[in-house]
mmCIF file of C-alpha atoms in Angstrom:
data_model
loop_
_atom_site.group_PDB
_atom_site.id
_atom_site.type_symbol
_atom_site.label_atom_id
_atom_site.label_comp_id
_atom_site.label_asym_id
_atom_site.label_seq_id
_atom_site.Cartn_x
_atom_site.Cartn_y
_atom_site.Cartn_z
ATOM 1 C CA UNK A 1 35.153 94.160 118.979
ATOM 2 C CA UNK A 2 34.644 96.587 121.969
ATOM 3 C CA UNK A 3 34.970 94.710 125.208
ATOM 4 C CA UNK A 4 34.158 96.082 128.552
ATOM 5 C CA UNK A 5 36.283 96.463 131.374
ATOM 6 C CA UNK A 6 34.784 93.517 133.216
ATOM 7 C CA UNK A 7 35.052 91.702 130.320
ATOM 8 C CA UNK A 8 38.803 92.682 129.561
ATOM 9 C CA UNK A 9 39.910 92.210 133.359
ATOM 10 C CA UNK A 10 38.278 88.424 133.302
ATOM 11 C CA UNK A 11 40.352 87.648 130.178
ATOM 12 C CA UNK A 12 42.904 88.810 131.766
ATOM 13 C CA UNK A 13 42.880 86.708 134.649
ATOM 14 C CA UNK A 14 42.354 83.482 132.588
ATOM 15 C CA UNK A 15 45.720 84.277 130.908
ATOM 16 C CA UNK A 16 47.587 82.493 133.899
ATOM 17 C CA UNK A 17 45.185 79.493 134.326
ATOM 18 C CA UNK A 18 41.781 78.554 133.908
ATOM 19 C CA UNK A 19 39.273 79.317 136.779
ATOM 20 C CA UNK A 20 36.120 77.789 138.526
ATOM 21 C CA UNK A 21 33.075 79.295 139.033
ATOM 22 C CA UNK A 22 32.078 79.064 142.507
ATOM 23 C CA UNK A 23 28.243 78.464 143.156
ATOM 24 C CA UNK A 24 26.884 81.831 143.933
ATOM 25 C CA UNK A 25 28.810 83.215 140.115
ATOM 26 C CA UNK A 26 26.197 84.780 137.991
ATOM 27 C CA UNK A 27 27.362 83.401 134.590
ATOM 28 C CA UNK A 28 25.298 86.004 132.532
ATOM 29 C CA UNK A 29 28.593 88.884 133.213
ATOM 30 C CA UNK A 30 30.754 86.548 130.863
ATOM 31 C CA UNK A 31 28.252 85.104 128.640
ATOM 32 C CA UNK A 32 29.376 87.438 126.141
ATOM 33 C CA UNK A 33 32.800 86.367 125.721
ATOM 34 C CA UNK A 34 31.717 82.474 125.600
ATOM 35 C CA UNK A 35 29.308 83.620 123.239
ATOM 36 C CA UNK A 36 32.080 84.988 120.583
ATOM 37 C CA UNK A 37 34.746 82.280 120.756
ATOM 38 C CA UNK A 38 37.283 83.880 123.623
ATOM 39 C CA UNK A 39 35.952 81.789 126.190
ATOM 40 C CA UNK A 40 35.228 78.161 126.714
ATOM 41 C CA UNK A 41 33.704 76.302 129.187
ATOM 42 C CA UNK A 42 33.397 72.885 130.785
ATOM 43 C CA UNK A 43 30.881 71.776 133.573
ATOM 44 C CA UNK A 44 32.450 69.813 136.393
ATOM 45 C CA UNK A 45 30.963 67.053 137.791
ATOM 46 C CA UNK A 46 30.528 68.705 141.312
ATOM 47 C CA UNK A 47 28.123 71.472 139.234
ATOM 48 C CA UNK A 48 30.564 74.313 138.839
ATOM 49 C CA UNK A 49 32.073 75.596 136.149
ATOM 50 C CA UNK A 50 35.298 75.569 134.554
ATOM 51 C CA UNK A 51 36.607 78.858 132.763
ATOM 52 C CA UNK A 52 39.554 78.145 130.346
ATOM 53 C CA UNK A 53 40.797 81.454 127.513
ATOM 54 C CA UNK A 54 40.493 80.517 124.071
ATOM 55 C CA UNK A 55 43.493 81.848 121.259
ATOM 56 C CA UNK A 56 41.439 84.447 120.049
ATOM 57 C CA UNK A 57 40.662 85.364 123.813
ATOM 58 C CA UNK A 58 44.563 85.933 124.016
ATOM 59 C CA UNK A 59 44.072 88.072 121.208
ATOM 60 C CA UNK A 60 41.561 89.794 122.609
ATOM 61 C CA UNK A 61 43.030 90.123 125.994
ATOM 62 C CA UNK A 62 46.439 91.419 124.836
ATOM 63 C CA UNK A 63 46.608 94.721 123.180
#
């Protein structure tokens, strides 16, 4: 699967800890990667969005 660099730099980041969205975050640039399994989400209850890698994100993420 052919990643771009956005997409590669995010998964990157999520490597060290998850990450919430703050409210202005368009959601659509990582879509994508919750859409194939290397992402997963969780809404929080003050409307953002938590960010958390899956395994095969680490794969993905990690040459």
């Amino acid at each position: 699967m052919e990643l771009t660099d956005l997409e590669r730099d995010f998964l990157r980041k999520l490597l060290g800890e998850s990450w919430v969205s703050p409210p202005t975050f368009d959601h659509e640039i990582v879509a994508r990667l919750v859409e194939l399994g290397l992402v997963e989400t969780e809404p929080l209850p003050s409307g953002d969005i938590e960010y958390r890698i899956t395994d095969a994100g680490r794969a993905a993420a990690t040459p």
